[in-house]
Amino acid sequence: MSEKIDFSHVRFLVVDTNRLMCQLVKDILMMLGCTQVTTARDSEKAIANLRAGGYDVLITEWNLKPRSGLELLDWLRTDGGSPDRMMPVIMLTANSEVEYVMESRDKGVTEFLAKPFTADGMYRRLVSVIARPRDFVSVKGYFGPDRRRQQIPFEGPDRRQQKPD
Amino acid sequence: MRNKPQFIPNRGELKRKAVNYKTGMEIKLDEATLKKMEQLVENSSAEFLSETVESLKGLREALGRAATDPSARREVLEHIREEAFQIKGMGGVFGYPLLTEFAKSLHDFLKELEDLDELQQEIVSIHIDTLYVVVSHKIKGSGGPLEAQLRASLKAAVDKAKPAAKPAP
């Protein structure tokens, strides 16, 4: 039997200033079986929604007003009023340059998806944040998912399995 | 917050809620679902194009305002920057990578600007015209001769606005 993913009980908040983009992401989520998708067009509305509770995953654009998507992420991760500091966050943004990826990562983003995105890319990020949850790290200046994800193949002998001399 | 990292195990509640062996879809995305997702995007493509036409019309009007009223330039600059950002993000999603490329060129050009002088207005205008061509011809590819021609004319325009390189001492 293979692992399945059932999106029907996962509650999403999608934040983007662009109406068509909000609608497209919502349509994709509904097509995948989601039943609870809320959209917001600015960060204050998003915060009000998050405060009210009832969300499992936040998908946000960086380019928001009055607070940016990055500030929204920071609020969620560090503010005392945050409803869930460990909520998975997908940064879905046209700020696609590498410095934005690094900055998002340093603020505790769970996944980064650059626009323009593909359907496959979107699906992979969704599966990653739901089915492959990461532990969190709290250290001075950072609260967010453990950023150590790189798997470097090593071809030498694995000395960790050897008994000490 | 502390100096020594504290590791907080993920409670895995979301995974328990959604991942199982009975209901839902295969975790590995199958062809049929991918096709459905792509079809959804395709269905919104016409709406995207008509919104882009409206957006470009708005940019053309805004540019006209900036030309006649210098006090409106900053506001116009913000407006154009925002629209360029939106087209940059959306074009490729709906199968128009050239829209993304040219809108990115416009957005990059405007990134550091605080005002729109006449030459800069001209560069913006050329970008708008080029974006129009892509929309009106519904150019979906990015590698043909027309695409290359558009790309070259845009690059020439942007280069015109760059400060001349200082001669070597």
CSV table of N, CA and C in Angstrom, one decimal, chain B residues 17-80:
chain,number,residue,atom,x,y,z
B,17,LYS,N,-3.1,14.5,10.2
B,17,LYS,CA,-4.4,14.9,9.7
B,17,LYS,C,-4.6,14.5,8.2
B,18,ALA,N,-3.5,14.6,7.4
B,18,ALA,CA,-3.6,14.5,6.0
B,18,ALA,C,-3.0,13.2,5.3
B,19,VAL,N,-2.0,12.6,6.0
B,19,VAL,CA,-1.3,11.5,5.3
B,19,VAL,C,-1.8,10.2,5.9
B,20,ASN,N,-2.2,9.3,5.0
B,20,ASN,CA,-2.7,8.0,5.4
B,20,ASN,C,-2.5,7.0,4.3
B,21,TYR,N,-3.1,5.8,4.4
B,21,TYR,CA,-3.0,4.8,3.4
B,21,TYR,C,-4.4,4.5,2.7
B,22,LYS,N,-5.4,5.3,3.1
B,22,LYS,CA,-6.7,5.0,2.6
B,22,LYS,C,-7.4,6.0,1.7
B,23,THR,N,-7.4,7.3,2.2
B,23,THR,CA,-8.1,8.3,1.4
B,23,THR,C,-7.2,9.3,0.8
B,24,GLY,N,-7.7,10.0,-0.2
B,24,GLY,CA,-6.9,11.1,-0.8
B,24,GLY,C,-6.2,10.6,-2.1
B,25,MET,N,-5.2,11.3,-2.4
B,25,MET,CA,-4.5,10.9,-3.7
B,25,MET,C,-3.0,10.4,-3.4
B,26,GLU,N,-2.5,9.8,-4.4
B,26,GLU,CA,-1.1,9.3,-4.2
B,26,GLU,C,-0.2,10.5,-3.9
B,27,ILE,N,0.7,10.3,-3.0
B,27,ILE,CA,1.6,11.4,-2.7
B,27,ILE,C,2.5,11.8,-3.9
B,28,LYS,N,2.9,10.8,-4.7
B,28,LYS,CA,3.6,11.0,-5.9
B,28,LYS,C,2.6,11.5,-6.9
B,29,LEU,N,2.8,12.7,-7.4
B,29,LEU,CA,1.8,13.3,-8.3
B,29,LEU,C,1.7,12.5,-9.6
B,30,ASP,N,0.5,12.1,-9.9
B,30,ASP,CA,0.3,11.3,-11.2
B,30,ASP,C,0.0,12.2,-12.3
B,31,GLU,N,0.1,11.7,-13.5
B,31,GLU,CA,0.0,12.4,-14.8
B,31,GLU,C,-1.4,13.1,-14.9
B,32,ALA,N,-2.4,12.3,-14.5
B,32,ALA,CA,-3.8,12.8,-14.7
B,32,ALA,C,-4.1,14.0,-13.8
B,33,THR,N,-3.6,14.0,-12.6
B,33,THR,CA,-3.8,15.1,-11.7
B,33,THR,C,-3.0,16.3,-12.2
B,34,LEU,N,-1.8,16.0,-12.6
B,34,LEU,CA,-1.0,17.1,-13.1
B,34,LEU,C,-1.7,17.8,-14.3
B,35,LYS,N,-2.2,17.0,-15.2
B,35,LYS,CA,-2.9,17.5,-16.4
B,35,LYS,C,-4.1,18.4,-15.9
B,36,LYS,N,-4.8,17.9,-14.9
B,36,LYS,CA,-6.0,18.7,-14.4
B,36,LYS,C,-5.6,20.0,-13.9
B,37,MET,N,-4.4,20.0,-13.1
B,37,MET,CA,-3.9,21.3,-12.6
B,37,MET,C,-3.5,22.2,-13.7
B,38,GLU,N,-2.9,21.7,-14.7
B,38,GLU,CA,-2.4,22.5,-15.8
B,38,GLU,C,-3.6,23.0,-16.6
B,39,GLN,N,-4.7,22.2,-16.7
B,39,GLN,CA,-5.9,22.6,-17.4
B,39,GLN,C,-6.5,23.8,-16.7
B,40,LEU,N,-6.5,23.7,-15.3
B,40,LEU,CA,-7.1,24.8,-14.5
B,40,LEU,C,-6.4,26.1,-14.8
B,41,VAL,N,-5.0,26.1,-14.9
B,41,VAL,CA,-4.3,27.3,-15.2
B,41,VAL,C,-4.6,27.8,-16.6
B,42,GLU,N,-4.7,26.8,-17.5
B,42,GLU,CA,-5.0,27.2,-18.9
B,42,GLU,C,-6.4,27.9,-19.0
B,43,ASN,N,-7.3,27.4,-18.2
B,43,ASN,CA,-8.7,28.0,-18.2
B,43,ASN,C,-8.7,29.4,-17.8
B,44,SER,N,-7.7,29.8,-17.0
B,44,SER,CA,-7.6,31.2,-16.5
B,44,SER,C,-6.8,32.1,-17.4
B,45,SER,N,-6.2,31.5,-18.4
B,45,SER,CA,-5.3,32.2,-19.3
B,45,SER,C,-5.9,33.4,-20.0
B,46,ALA,N,-7.1,33.2,-20.5
B,46,ALA,CA,-7.8,34.3,-21.3
B,46,ALA,C,-8.0,35.4,-20.3
B,47,GLU,N,-8.5,35.1,-19.1
B,47,GLU,CA,-8.7,36.2,-18.1
B,47,GLU,C,-7.4,36.9,-17.8
B,48,PHE,N,-6.4,36.2,-17.7
B,48,PHE,CA,-5.1,36.8,-17.4
B,48,PHE,C,-4.7,37.8,-18.6
B,49,LEU,N,-4.9,37.3,-19.8
B,49,LEU,CA,-4.5,38.2,-21.0
B,49,LEU,C,-5.4,39.5,-21.0
B,50,SER,N,-6.7,39.3,-20.7
B,50,SER,CA,-7.5,40.5,-20.8
B,50,SER,C,-7.2,41.4,-19.6
B,51,GLU,N,-6.8,40.9,-18.5
B,51,GLU,CA,-6.4,41.8,-17.4
B,51,GLU,C,-5.1,42.5,-17.7
B,52,THR,N,-4.2,41.8,-18.4
B,52,THR,CA,-2.9,42.3,-18.7
B,52,THR,C,-3.1,43.5,-19.7
B,53,VAL,N,-4.1,43.3,-20.7
B,53,VAL,CA,-4.4,44.4,-21.6
B,53,VAL,C,-4.8,45.6,-20.9
B,54,GLU,N,-5.7,45.4,-19.9
B,54,GLU,CA,-6.2,46.5,-19.1
B,54,GLU,C,-5.1,47.2,-18.3
B,55,SER,N,-4.3,46.3,-17.8
B,55,SER,CA,-3.1,46.9,-17.0
B,55,SER,C,-2.2,47.7,-17.8
B,56,LEU,N,-2.0,47.2,-19.1
B,56,LEU,CA,-1.1,48.0,-20.0
B,56,LEU,C,-1.7,49.3,-20.4
B,57,LYS,N,-3.0,49.3,-20.6
B,57,LYS,CA,-3.7,50.5,-20.9
B,57,LYS,C,-3.6,51.5,-19.8
B,58,GLY,N,-3.7,51.0,-18.5
B,58,GLY,CA,-3.6,51.8,-17.4
B,58,GLY,C,-2.2,52.4,-17.3
B,59,LEU,N,-1.2,51.6,-17.6
B,59,LEU,CA,0.2,52.1,-17.6
B,59,LEU,C,0.4,53.2,-18.6
B,60,ARG,N,-0.2,53.0,-19.8
B,60,ARG,CA,0.0,54.0,-20.9
B,60,ARG,C,-0.6,55.3,-20.4
B,61,GLU,N,-1.8,55.3,-19.8
B,61,GLU,CA,-2.4,56.5,-19.3
B,61,GLU,C,-1.6,57.1,-18.2
B,62,ALA,N,-1.1,56.3,-17.3
B,62,ALA,CA,-0.2,56.8,-16.2
B,62,ALA,C,1.0,57.5,-16.7
B,63,LEU,N,1.6,56.9,-17.7
B,63,LEU,CA,2.8,57.5,-18.4
B,63,LEU,C,2.5,58.8,-19.0
B,64,GLY,N,1.3,59.0,-19.6
B,64,GLY,CA,0.9,60.2,-20.1
B,64,GLY,C,0.7,61.3,-19.0
B,65,ARG,N,0.2,60.9,-17.9
B,65,ARG,CA,0.1,61.8,-16.7
B,65,ARG,C,1.5,62.3,-16.3
B,66,ALA,N,2.4,61.3,-16.2
B,66,ALA,CA,3.8,61.7,-15.8
B,66,ALA,C,4.4,62.7,-16.7
B,67,ALA,N,4.1,62.5,-18.0
B,67,ALA,CA,4.7,63.4,-19.0
B,67,ALA,C,4.2,64.9,-18.9
B,68,THR,N,2.9,65.0,-18.5
B,68,THR,CA,2.3,66.3,-18.4
B,68,THR,C,2.3,67.0,-17.0
B,69,ASP,N,2.5,66.1,-16.0
B,69,ASP,CA,2.4,66.6,-14.6
B,69,ASP,C,3.6,66.0,-13.8
B,70,PRO,N,4.7,66.7,-13.8
B,70,PRO,CA,5.9,66.2,-13.1
B,70,PRO,C,5.6,65.8,-11.6
B,71,SER,N,4.6,66.5,-11.0
B,71,SER,CA,4.3,66.1,-9.6
B,71,SER,C,3.7,64.7,-9.4
B,72,ALA,N,3.2,64.2,-10.5
B,72,ALA,CA,2.6,62.8,-10.5
B,72,ALA,C,3.6,61.7,-10.7
B,73,ARG,N,4.8,62.1,-11.0
B,73,ARG,CA,5.8,61.1,-11.4
B,73,ARG,C,6.1,60.0,-10.4
B,74,ARG,N,6.2,60.4,-9.2
B,74,ARG,CA,6.5,59.4,-8.1
B,74,ARG,C,5.4,58.4,-8.0
B,75,GLU,N,4.2,58.9,-8.0
B,75,GLU,CA,3.0,58.0,-7.9
B,75,GLU,C,2.9,57.1,-9.1
B,76,VAL,N,3.2,57.6,-10.3
B,76,VAL,CA,3.2,56.8,-11.5
B,76,VAL,C,4.3,55.8,-11.5
B,77,LEU,N,5.4,56.2,-11.0
B,77,LEU,CA,6.5,55.2,-10.9
B,77,LEU,C,6.1,54.0,-10.0
B,78,GLU,N,5.5,54.3,-8.8
B,78,GLU,CA,5.1,53.2,-7.9
B,78,GLU,C,4.1,52.3,-8.6
B,79,HIS,N,3.1,53.0,-9.3
B,79,HIS,CA,2.1,52.2,-10.0
B,79,HIS,C,2.7,51.3,-11.1
B,80,ILE,N,3.6,51.8,-11.9
B,80,ILE,CA,4.2,51.0,-12.9
B,80,ILE,C,5.0,49.8,-12.3
